[in-house]
Short mmCIF file of C-alpha atoms and ligand atoms in Angstrom, two decimals:
data_model
loop_
_atom_site.label_atom_id
_atom_site.label_comp_id
_atom_site.label_asym_id
_atom_site.label_seq_id
_atom_site.Cartn_x
_atom_site.Cartn_y
_atom_site.Cartn_z
CA MET A 1 89.03 95.78 51.21
CA THR A 2 92.36 96.60 52.74
CA GLU A 3 93.82 94.38 55.38
CA THR A 4 95.02 96.24 58.44
CA ALA A 5 97.63 94.43 60.42
CA ALA A 6 95.98 93.87 63.80
CA ALA A 7 98.36 94.03 66.74
CA GLU A 8 99.69 90.58 67.57
CA PRO A 9 98.10 89.71 70.95
CA PHE A 10 101.16 87.88 72.25
CA VAL A 11 104.77 87.54 71.29
CA LEU A 12 106.32 84.67 73.18
CA ASP A 13 109.61 83.00 73.81
CA ASN A 14 110.01 79.51 75.26
CA SER A 15 113.12 78.89 77.34
CA TYR A 16 111.69 75.61 78.62
CA ALA A 17 111.55 74.28 75.05
CA ARG A 18 115.31 74.78 74.87
CA LEU A 19 115.90 72.34 77.72
CA PRO A 20 116.73 68.75 76.67
CA GLY A 21 114.01 66.71 74.97
CA GLU A 22 113.21 64.58 78.03
CA PHE A 23 111.92 67.68 79.87
CA HIS A 24 108.78 67.99 77.74
CA ALA A 25 106.69 66.73 74.87
CA ARG A 26 105.47 68.83 71.98
CA ALA A 27 101.73 69.38 72.33
CA MET A 28 99.55 71.62 70.19
CA PRO A 29 96.32 72.91 71.72
CA THR A 30 93.24 71.27 70.20
CA ALA A 31 90.76 73.69 68.61
CA VAL A 32 87.36 74.08 70.25
CA ALA A 33 83.91 74.18 68.65
CA ALA A 34 82.66 77.64 69.62
CA ALA A 35 84.98 79.78 71.70
CA ARG A 36 83.34 82.50 73.75
CA LEU A 37 85.42 84.86 75.82
CA LEU A 38 84.05 85.07 79.36
CA ARG A 39 86.61 87.34 80.89
CA VAL A 40 89.97 88.96 80.36
CA ASN A 41 91.86 90.09 83.44
CA ARG A 42 92.67 93.62 82.33
CA PRO A 43 94.93 94.71 85.22
CA LEU A 44 96.99 91.55 84.75
CA ALA A 45 97.08 92.00 80.97
CA GLU A 46 98.44 95.50 81.53
CA GLN A 47 101.05 94.23 83.99
CA LEU A 48 102.17 91.83 81.29
CA GLY A 49 102.37 94.66 78.78
CA LEU A 50 99.66 93.07 76.63
CA ASP A 51 97.33 95.00 74.36
CA VAL A 52 93.94 94.37 75.95
CA GLN A 53 92.04 95.21 72.78
CA ALA A 54 94.08 92.76 70.76
CA LEU A 55 93.52 90.13 73.43
CA GLU A 56 89.76 90.64 73.27
CA SER A 57 89.70 90.68 69.45
CA PRO A 58 88.70 87.52 67.54
CA ALA A 59 92.39 86.79 66.91
CA GLY A 60 93.08 87.10 70.65
CA VAL A 61 90.16 84.88 71.64
CA ASP A 62 91.35 82.27 69.12
CA ILE A 63 94.64 82.11 71.02
CA LEU A 64 92.98 82.01 74.45
CA ALA A 65 90.81 79.12 73.23
CA GLY A 66 93.69 77.19 71.67
CA ASN A 67 92.43 77.58 68.12
CA ARG A 68 95.58 79.35 67.01
CA VAL A 69 99.03 79.59 68.53
CA PRO A 70 100.71 82.98 68.95
CA LYS A 71 103.92 84.16 67.39
CA GLY A 72 106.97 82.62 69.03
CA ALA A 73 104.99 79.90 70.78
CA GLU A 74 106.50 76.44 70.95
CA PRO A 75 103.63 74.69 72.67
CA LEU A 76 104.63 71.85 74.96
CA ALA A 77 103.49 69.72 77.85
CA MET A 78 105.95 69.57 80.74
CA ALA A 79 107.10 66.20 82.07
CA TYR A 80 106.82 65.58 85.81
CA ALA A 81 106.20 62.90 88.39
CA GLY A 82 104.76 63.29 91.87
CA HIS A 83 103.76 61.85 95.20
CA GLN A 84 99.97 61.78 95.22
CA PHE A 85 98.55 61.29 98.72
CA GLY A 86 101.92 59.82 99.67
CA ASN A 87 102.25 57.38 96.77
CA PHE A 88 104.77 57.92 94.03
CA SER A 89 103.62 58.16 90.40
CA PRO A 90 106.66 58.14 88.11
CA VAL A 91 104.95 59.80 85.13
CA LEU A 92 102.28 62.47 85.42
CA GLY A 93 103.10 65.49 83.27
CA ASP A 94 100.75 68.11 81.84
CA GLY A 95 97.81 66.00 80.78
CA ARG A 96 95.50 68.87 80.09
CA ALA A 97 97.65 71.94 79.98
CA VAL A 98 99.80 73.34 77.21
CA LEU A 99 102.62 75.77 77.88
CA LEU A 100 102.48 78.21 74.99
CA GLY A 101 105.61 80.03 76.02
CA GLU A 102 106.87 82.84 78.21
CA MET A 103 106.84 86.59 78.18
CA THR A 104 108.58 89.27 80.17
CA ASP A 105 106.25 91.42 82.25
CA ARG A 106 106.54 95.14 82.98
CA ASN A 107 108.80 94.38 85.96
CA GLY A 108 111.18 92.37 83.82
CA VAL A 109 109.98 89.03 85.23
CA ARG A 110 109.68 86.09 82.85
CA ARG A 111 106.27 84.47 83.19
CA ASP A 112 104.72 81.33 81.71
CA ILE A 113 101.58 81.56 79.62
CA GLN A 114 99.74 78.26 79.81
CA LEU A 115 96.37 77.08 78.54
CA LYS A 116 94.66 74.74 80.99
CA GLY A 117 92.04 72.50 79.39
CA ALA A 118 93.54 72.80 75.91
CA GLY A 119 93.08 69.18 74.84
CA PRO A 120 95.06 65.97 75.09
CA THR A 121 98.84 65.79 75.30
CA PRO A 122 101.22 62.83 75.35
CA PHE A 123 100.73 62.82 79.16
CA SER A 124 96.92 62.61 79.14
CA SER A 125 96.73 58.81 79.59
CA ARG A 126 92.98 58.17 79.79
CA GLY A 127 91.98 61.79 80.46
CA ASP A 128 90.31 63.98 77.85
CA GLY A 129 92.74 66.88 78.28
CA ARG A 130 89.84 69.21 78.95
CA ALA A 131 88.57 71.25 81.88
CA ALA A 132 84.99 71.83 82.94
CA LEU A 133 83.90 75.44 83.15
CA GLY A 134 83.06 75.20 86.87
CA PRO A 135 86.63 74.44 87.98
CA VAL A 136 87.93 77.05 85.51
CA ILE A 137 85.75 79.67 87.17
CA ARG A 138 86.81 78.43 90.62
CA GLU A 139 90.49 78.71 89.75
CA TYR A 140 90.01 82.17 88.23
CA VAL A 141 88.17 83.52 91.28
CA VAL A 142 90.36 81.91 93.93
CA SER A 143 93.70 82.69 92.30
CA GLU A 144 92.72 86.32 91.75
CA GLY A 145 91.44 86.47 95.33
CA MET A 146 94.74 85.09 96.60
CA ALA A 147 96.71 87.64 94.58
CA ALA A 148 94.61 90.46 96.02
CA LEU A 149 95.28 89.12 99.52
CA GLY A 150 98.98 89.52 98.73
CA ILE A 151 99.70 85.78 98.66
CA PRO A 152 102.05 84.40 96.00
CA THR A 153 100.00 82.59 93.37
CA THR A 154 99.65 81.75 89.73
CA ARG A 155 97.30 84.18 88.04
CA ALA A 156 94.33 83.90 85.73
CA LEU A 157 94.60 85.96 82.55
CA ALA A 158 91.41 84.85 80.82
CA MET A 159 88.67 82.30 80.64
CA VAL A 160 86.89 81.03 77.59
CA ALA A 161 83.85 78.77 77.25
CA THR A 162 84.50 76.15 74.60
CA GLY A 163 80.95 75.46 73.42
CA GLU A 164 81.72 71.78 73.96
CA SER A 165 80.65 69.59 76.80
CA VAL A 166 82.95 67.48 78.92
CA ARG A 167 81.94 64.31 80.70
CA ARG A 168 82.54 64.47 84.47
CA ARG A 169 80.16 63.31 87.15
CA ARG A 170 77.65 64.62 84.63
CA ALA A 171 77.96 66.37 81.25
CA GLU A 172 79.29 69.86 81.93
CA PRO A 173 80.18 72.86 79.78
CA GLY A 174 83.87 73.03 78.92
CA GLY A 175 86.30 75.89 79.53
CA VAL A 176 89.89 76.95 78.99
CA LEU A 177 91.82 78.97 81.56
CA THR A 178 94.85 81.01 80.58
CA ARG A 179 97.20 80.69 83.51
CA VAL A 180 100.20 82.89 84.21
CA ALA A 181 102.94 81.58 86.51
CA ALA A 182 106.46 82.48 87.60
CA SER A 183 107.04 79.01 86.16
CA HIS A 184 105.34 75.66 86.26
CA VAL A 185 108.35 73.79 87.66
CA ARG A 186 107.19 71.60 90.54
CA VAL A 187 108.77 69.41 93.19
CA GLY A 188 107.46 66.60 90.98
CA THR A 189 109.53 67.86 88.04
CA PHE A 190 112.68 67.16 90.06
CA GLU A 191 111.34 63.80 91.20
CA TYR A 192 110.69 62.78 87.59
CA PHE A 193 114.41 62.83 86.84
CA TYR A 194 115.76 61.89 90.25
CA ARG A 195 113.73 58.71 90.42
CA GLN A 196 115.08 57.69 87.01
CA GLY A 197 118.58 58.14 88.40
CA HIS A 198 119.07 60.92 85.88
CA ASN A 199 121.20 63.23 88.02
CA GLU A 200 122.47 65.31 85.11
CA ALA A 201 118.89 66.27 84.28
CA VAL A 202 118.30 67.15 87.95
CA ARG A 203 121.34 69.42 87.77
CA ALA A 204 120.16 71.02 84.52
CA LEU A 205 116.74 71.65 86.04
CA ALA A 206 118.26 73.10 89.22
CA ASP A 207 120.46 75.39 87.12
CA TYR A 208 117.42 76.50 85.12
CA VAL A 209 115.45 77.24 88.30
CA ILE A 210 118.36 79.14 89.87
CA GLU A 211 118.80 81.32 86.82
CA ARG A 212 115.09 81.99 86.49
CA HIS A 213 113.88 82.32 90.11
CA TYR A 214 116.81 82.62 92.48
CA PRO A 215 119.68 84.16 90.49
CA HIS A 216 121.41 85.47 93.63
CA VAL A 217 122.13 81.93 94.88
CA ALA A 218 124.39 81.27 91.89
CA ASP A 219 127.18 82.99 93.84
CA ALA A 220 126.73 80.94 97.01
CA ASP A 221 129.41 78.46 98.10
CA ASN A 222 127.01 75.69 97.24
CA PRO A 223 124.25 77.03 94.98
CA TYR A 224 122.15 73.83 95.29
CA HIS A 225 122.17 74.06 99.05
CA ALA A 226 121.21 77.72 98.79
CA LEU A 227 118.44 76.77 96.36
CA LEU A 228 117.03 74.30 98.87
CA GLU A 229 117.12 77.01 101.56
CA GLU A 230 115.26 79.42 99.28
CA VAL A 231 112.56 76.97 98.32
CA ALA A 232 112.12 75.98 101.97
CA ALA A 233 111.79 79.62 103.07
CA HIS A 234 109.33 80.46 100.30
CA THR A 235 107.24 77.37 101.07
CA ALA A 236 107.20 78.15 104.79
CA ASP A 237 106.05 81.72 104.17
CA LEU A 238 103.47 80.62 101.64
CA ILE A 239 101.83 78.07 103.91
CA ALA A 240 101.88 80.47 106.86
CA GLN A 241 100.04 82.97 104.68
CA TRP A 242 97.48 80.35 103.68
CA LEU A 243 96.76 79.65 107.34
CA LEU A 244 96.41 83.33 108.12
CA VAL A 245 93.52 83.68 105.64
CA GLY A 246 91.92 80.27 106.27
CA PHE A 247 92.91 78.74 102.95
CA ILE A 248 92.96 74.99 102.37
CA HIS A 249 94.69 73.91 99.17
CA GLY A 250 93.16 70.46 99.20
CA VAL A 251 95.67 68.53 97.03
CA MET A 252 99.19 69.27 98.23
CA ASN A 253 100.72 66.46 96.19
CA THR A 254 104.34 67.08 95.22
CA ASP A 255 103.25 67.65 91.61
CA ASN A 256 101.15 70.55 92.87
CA VAL A 257 103.99 72.33 94.71
CA SER A 258 105.68 75.16 92.84
CA ILE A 259 109.45 75.55 93.13
CA ALA A 260 108.95 79.31 92.74
CA GLY A 261 106.82 79.35 95.91
CA GLU A 262 103.51 80.22 94.31
CA THR A 263 100.17 78.65 95.14
CA ILE A 264 99.46 76.43 92.14
CA ASP A 265 96.91 73.93 90.81
CA TYR A 266 93.69 75.08 92.38
CA GLY A 267 91.44 72.05 92.52
CA PRO A 268 89.16 71.20 95.42
CA CYS A 269 90.49 74.15 97.43
CA ALA A 270 88.41 76.32 99.73
CA PHE A 271 88.49 79.03 102.37
CA MET A 272 87.13 78.12 105.78
CA ASP A 273 84.02 79.82 107.06
CA SER A 274 83.79 78.92 110.75
CA TYR A 275 87.17 78.18 112.24
CA ASN A 276 88.07 74.57 112.77
CA PRO A 277 91.68 73.47 112.29
CA ALA A 278 90.67 69.95 111.22
CA THR A 279 88.65 71.22 108.26
CA VAL A 280 88.80 69.27 104.99
CA TYR A 281 86.72 70.16 101.93
CA SER A 282 88.23 68.04 99.17
CA SER A 283 86.02 65.14 98.12
CA ILE A 284 89.12 63.05 97.36
CA ASP A 285 90.92 63.67 100.68
CA HIS A 286 89.36 60.81 102.64
CA GLY A 287 92.02 60.57 105.36
CA GLY A 288 92.28 64.32 105.89
CA ARG A 289 95.94 64.24 104.83
CA TYR A 290 95.60 67.80 103.52
CA ALA A 291 93.41 69.22 106.29
CA TYR A 292 93.88 72.92 107.16
CA ASN A 293 96.17 72.31 110.14
CA ARG A 294 98.20 69.57 108.44
CA GLN A 295 99.41 71.89 105.70
CA PRO A 296 102.60 73.08 107.44
CA GLY A 297 103.70 69.50 108.15
CA ILE A 298 102.84 68.39 104.63
CA GLY A 299 104.84 71.32 103.31
CA GLN A 300 107.84 69.91 105.15
CA TRP A 301 107.15 66.40 103.84
CA ASN A 302 107.03 67.77 100.30
CA LEU A 303 110.27 69.68 100.85
CA ALA A 304 111.88 66.48 102.07
CA ARG A 305 111.00 64.93 98.69
CA PHE A 306 112.63 67.93 96.99
CA ALA A 307 115.70 67.71 99.22
CA GLU A 308 116.10 64.03 98.30
CA CYS A 309 116.35 64.96 94.64
CA LEU A 310 119.13 67.43 95.42
CA LEU A 311 121.18 65.07 97.65
CA PRO A 312 123.57 64.03 94.86
CA LEU A 313 124.23 67.73 94.18
CA LEU A 314 124.69 68.79 97.81
CA ASP A 315 127.82 66.84 98.69
CA GLU A 316 129.80 63.92 97.34
CA ASP A 317 129.62 62.49 100.83
CA GLN A 318 125.96 61.46 101.05
CA GLU A 319 125.97 61.43 104.84
CA LYS A 320 126.98 65.07 104.83
CA ALA A 321 124.39 65.82 102.18
CA VAL A 322 121.66 64.28 104.34
CA GLU A 323 122.79 66.32 107.35
CA GLN A 324 122.63 69.52 105.31
CA ALA A 325 119.18 68.69 104.03
CA GLN A 326 117.92 67.87 107.52
CA ALA A 327 119.17 71.17 108.84
CA VAL A 328 117.24 72.99 106.13
CA LEU A 329 114.09 71.05 106.98
CA GLU A 330 114.47 72.06 110.62
CA ARG A 331 114.90 75.69 109.65
CA TYR A 332 111.70 75.39 107.61
CA VAL A 333 109.81 74.78 110.85
CA GLU A 334 111.34 77.83 112.52
CA ARG A 335 110.66 79.97 109.50
CA PHE A 336 107.06 78.82 109.31
CA GLU A 337 106.50 79.55 113.00
CA THR A 338 108.06 82.99 112.80
CA THR A 339 105.96 84.02 109.80
CA TYR A 340 102.80 82.48 111.21
CA HIS A 341 103.22 83.99 114.69
CA ASP A 342 104.11 87.41 113.29
CA GLY A 343 101.02 87.19 111.11
CA LEU A 344 98.79 86.20 114.03
CA ALA A 345 100.16 89.05 116.13
CA ALA A 346 99.38 91.49 113.32
CA LYS A 347 95.87 90.05 113.00
CA ILE A 348 95.15 90.84 116.66
CA GLY A 349 96.71 94.27 116.35
CA LEU A 350 100.04 93.81 118.11
CA GLU A 351 102.96 95.73 116.72
CA GLU A 352 105.54 95.00 119.38
CA ARG A 353 106.28 91.38 120.09
CA ARG A 354 106.07 90.08 123.67
CA GLU A 355 106.40 86.65 125.11
CA GLY A 356 102.95 85.15 125.31
CA ASP A 357 101.61 86.86 122.17
CA ALA A 358 101.35 83.60 120.27
CA ASP A 359 99.52 82.04 123.23
CA LEU A 360 97.10 84.92 123.29
CA ALA A 361 96.33 84.40 119.59
CA TYR A 362 96.04 80.62 120.06
CA ASP A 363 93.59 81.21 122.90
CA LEU A 364 91.35 83.18 120.54
CA LEU A 365 91.59 80.46 117.89
CA LYS A 366 90.68 77.83 120.45
CA ARG A 367 87.62 79.77 121.56
CA MET A 368 86.63 80.33 117.92
CA THR A 369 86.81 76.58 117.32
CA GLU A 370 84.70 75.80 120.36
CA GLN A 371 82.16 78.47 119.50
CA GLY A 372 81.97 78.01 115.70
CA ALA A 373 83.07 81.59 115.02
CA ASP A 374 83.61 82.70 111.44
CA PHE A 375 87.36 83.02 110.83
CA THR A 376 87.39 86.00 108.48
CA LEU A 377 84.72 88.08 110.19
CA THR A 378 86.06 87.54 113.71
CA PHE A 379 89.34 89.22 112.79
CA ARG A 380 87.70 91.83 110.59
CA HIS A 381 85.27 92.92 113.28
CA LEU A 382 87.98 92.70 115.94
CA SER A 383 89.80 95.36 113.91
CA ASP A 384 87.07 97.87 114.74
CA LEU A 385 87.12 97.45 118.51
CA GLY A 386 88.53 100.02 120.87
CA ARG A 387 90.72 99.71 123.94
CA ALA A 388 87.66 99.83 126.12
CA ALA A 389 84.70 97.51 125.59
CA ASP A 390 81.65 99.15 124.02
CA ASP A 391 78.76 98.08 121.81
CA ARG A 392 81.06 97.41 118.86
CA ASP A 393 82.11 94.29 120.79
CA ASP A 394 78.71 92.86 119.92
CA ASN A 395 79.73 92.50 116.26
CA VAL A 396 82.39 90.01 117.32
CA ARG A 397 80.37 88.45 120.15
CA ALA A 398 77.54 87.66 117.73
CA LEU A 399 79.87 85.37 115.77
CA PHE A 400 80.33 83.09 118.79
CA ASP A 401 77.69 80.49 119.68
CA ASP A 402 78.19 81.56 123.27
CA PRO A 403 79.29 85.23 123.21
CA SER A 404 80.82 85.01 126.68
CA GLY A 405 83.47 82.81 124.99
CA PHE A 406 84.76 85.98 123.42
CA ASP A 407 84.43 88.22 126.47
CA GLY A 408 86.97 86.31 128.52
CA TRP A 409 89.51 86.59 125.75
CA ALA A 410 88.79 90.28 125.13
CA VAL A 411 89.81 91.07 128.73
CA ARG A 412 93.19 89.41 128.19
CA TRP A 413 93.57 91.12 124.81
CA ARG A 414 92.88 94.58 126.18
CA GLU A 415 95.36 94.08 128.98
CA ARG A 416 97.98 93.30 126.36
CA LEU A 417 96.94 96.26 124.17
CA ALA A 418 97.78 98.54 127.07
CA ASP A 419 101.46 97.79 126.38
CA GLU A 420 101.23 98.96 122.77
CA THR A 421 102.45 102.41 121.81
CA ARG A 422 100.36 102.80 118.66
CA ASP A 423 97.16 104.74 119.14
CA ASP A 424 93.80 103.13 118.46
CA ALA A 425 93.26 104.69 115.03
CA GLU A 426 96.66 103.51 113.80
CA ARG A 427 96.16 100.04 115.20
CA ARG A 428 92.71 99.70 113.67
CA ALA A 429 93.96 100.80 110.23
CA ALA A 430 96.82 98.31 110.47
CA MET A 431 94.44 95.52 111.47
CA ARG A 432 92.05 96.29 108.62
CA ALA A 433 94.97 96.06 106.21
CA VAL A 434 95.74 92.47 107.25
CA ASN A 435 92.23 91.21 108.07
CA PRO A 436 90.19 91.02 104.86
CA ALA A 437 86.46 91.61 104.82
CA TYR A 438 86.03 89.42 101.75
CA ILE A 439 87.39 86.04 100.84
CA PRO A 440 86.21 83.88 97.95
CA ARG A 441 83.65 82.07 100.05
CA ASN A 442 82.80 78.59 98.91
CA HIS A 443 79.06 79.09 98.68
CA ARG A 444 79.53 82.26 96.65
CA ILE A 445 81.84 80.51 94.22
CA GLN A 446 79.24 77.78 93.79
CA GLN A 447 76.48 80.33 93.24
CA ALA A 448 78.64 82.18 90.69
CA ILE A 449 79.33 78.92 88.82
CA ASP A 450 75.68 77.86 88.82
CA ALA A 451 74.56 81.27 87.58
CA ALA A 452 77.27 81.40 84.88
CA GLU A 453 76.26 77.98 83.63
CA ALA A 454 72.71 79.33 83.32
CA GLY A 455 73.98 82.38 81.38
CA ASP A 456 73.96 84.93 84.23
CA TYR A 457 77.41 86.39 84.85
CA GLN A 458 76.41 89.05 87.37
CA PRO A 459 77.16 86.99 90.50
CA LEU A 460 80.60 86.14 89.08
CA ASP A 461 81.28 89.81 88.32
CA ASP A 462 80.16 90.84 91.81
CA LEU A 463 82.25 88.16 93.48
CA LEU A 464 85.31 89.19 91.48
CA THR A 465 84.74 92.84 92.44
CA VAL A 466 84.90 92.11 96.16
CA VAL A 467 87.68 89.52 96.13
CA ALA A 468 89.86 91.79 93.98
CA ASN A 469 89.72 94.44 96.75
CA PRO A 470 89.27 92.33 99.86
CA TYR A 471 90.39 94.90 102.42
CA ASP A 472 87.95 97.60 101.29
CA ASP A 473 84.35 97.84 102.37
CA HIS A 474 81.88 97.42 99.53
CA PRO A 475 78.58 98.55 101.09
CA GLU A 476 76.56 97.67 97.98
CA LEU A 477 77.99 94.13 98.01
CA ALA A 478 78.11 93.63 101.79
CA GLU A 479 76.25 90.34 101.38
CA TYR A 480 79.46 88.82 100.02
CA ALA A 481 81.16 89.23 103.40
CA ARG A 482 78.51 87.13 105.11
CA PRO A 483 79.11 83.49 106.06
CA PRO A 484 76.79 80.94 104.45
CA LYS A 485 73.37 80.28 105.90
CA PRO A 486 72.99 76.66 107.01
CA GLU A 487 71.29 75.74 103.71
CA GLU A 488 74.05 77.45 101.69
CA VAL A 489 77.01 75.64 103.25
CA VAL A 490 79.16 73.74 100.76
CA GLU A 491 80.64 70.75 102.61
CA ARG A 492 82.64 69.21 99.78
CA THR A 493 84.60 70.56 96.87
CA PHE A 494 85.40 68.46 93.81
CA CYS A 495 88.47 68.70 91.66
CA GLY A 496 86.43 68.10 88.53
CA THR A 497 89.35 66.72 86.53
P1 LIG B 1 95.69 67.40 89.24
O1 LIG B 1 94.95 66.55 90.20
O2 LIG B 1 94.80 68.37 88.48
O3 LIG B 1 96.87 68.07 89.81
O4 LIG B 1 96.20 66.40 88.10
C1 LIG B 1 96.99 65.28 88.34
C2 LIG B 1 97.44 64.70 87.01
O5 LIG B 1 96.32 64.28 86.22
C3 LIG B 1 98.22 65.67 86.13
O6 LIG B 1 99.21 64.95 85.47
C4 LIG B 1 97.17 66.19 85.19
O7 LIG B 1 97.73 66.67 84.00
C5 LIG B 1 96.33 64.94 84.95
N1 LIG B 1 94.95 65.26 84.56
C6 LIG B 1 94.00 65.81 85.35
N2 LIG B 1 92.85 65.97 84.67
C7 LIG B 1 93.07 65.55 83.41
C8 LIG B 1 92.27 65.46 82.22
N3 LIG B 1 91.00 65.87 82.19
N4 LIG B 1 92.85 64.96 81.10
C9 LIG B 1 94.12 64.56 81.12
N5 LIG B 1 94.92 64.60 82.19
C10 LIG B 1 94.42 65.10 83.34
MG1 LIG B 2 98.29 69.22 89.28
#
């Protein structure tokens, strides 16, 4: 038999491994009993310039399962700290994720390739270093859904079932997720060094982040100040975008906040069905610290923790440094409001901005809350309405417990539409492009997980089909746009760590 050299699935570099030793710990993935590839994300693989066939070959699956490390990999666990529900933990680190390395995608962007659930690392403490398949599927579906909604996020390249079971609330099948990120540097990574008084490491990390994510700030008068501005602006935009699609992260601890401005660490996250700003899904969020409407404020709190770490770099005079940081935190609020209000205006079909537009949108949200209206469908169906009321209004009215709650608002809305210059067809197309028909609904994710655990992958495939193209109609899968029936509602999501 002749051996043909199969294409190497990955060729990696690892710039993070070249940072000083205290930034990470070497950590090899632990092999699994019986790896089975559940899914490769082909469009993402192509974006990364990967050979899909090689990735799906036995040699590729071995890498995705952690049974073999690819060429150029220097597997490591990153060190970080973090404020968890407000309390500081000085050492967290990757306890169940291994950074294999980085690769440059087709757009020339360096991206991390990480295995989540790859076995214990020096940061695992009492954890098993593994992930249950359910949360792996949840992260895959939700992160791909977020990407398709145009929201910055880490991506899911593949998922593998390990053939092993992990002990959680009950014994569950294990899985490994291959995660792709702009980087895995977190607010907590800065806190890890700052809280040790290790300002040179903070500087080295800031320099690394500037070079990798925000190279243009290197020329600013004070690059660290400019870095803080960038991270604040990206965080403000990100959280505004979450709100505009009804997303609740669930665990916005500082170790789960990406410095690159991506949504990261999908745990007990969820999209809202009926609109209620106080909504909390996470089973571990007892005080509602990370409720839907608290996310913008928490984003600022997390940025304040980041700003603290940079204080020694901002100005020798610490009073001046604090003033600078405070000004950035104030601008965060303005930035958030601008992005959020622009987004709301677009959702109700307004192109030109008038005073009172935000109030008009808030009035709708208030009525939706009072009348239990489904967030996603209200805006989607609103997109189809004309300038004059007709029977299409009933599609929106039906979402309100008391339909007259919508009628009063619709009168105000149509008065305002009269000031718009766009014609109805243009406006409706624009509204449909910002108001998705499909979100990764909680009950559908749960059904997809339950079915997959029983060996049926069709619901998962169907769910991924609609969430990957959320602005299109999928008549054959229209059921996936529907809110849960009372008996289908999922009240709590678990992080499953
Ligand atoms: P998370 O809540 O997933 O953001 O995780 C918080 C911290 O706990 C991080 O340091 C994780 O690496 C660690 N962790 C979570 N689950 C596990 C696990 N199964 N084994 C080891 N460490 C874990
Ligand atoms: Mg985390």
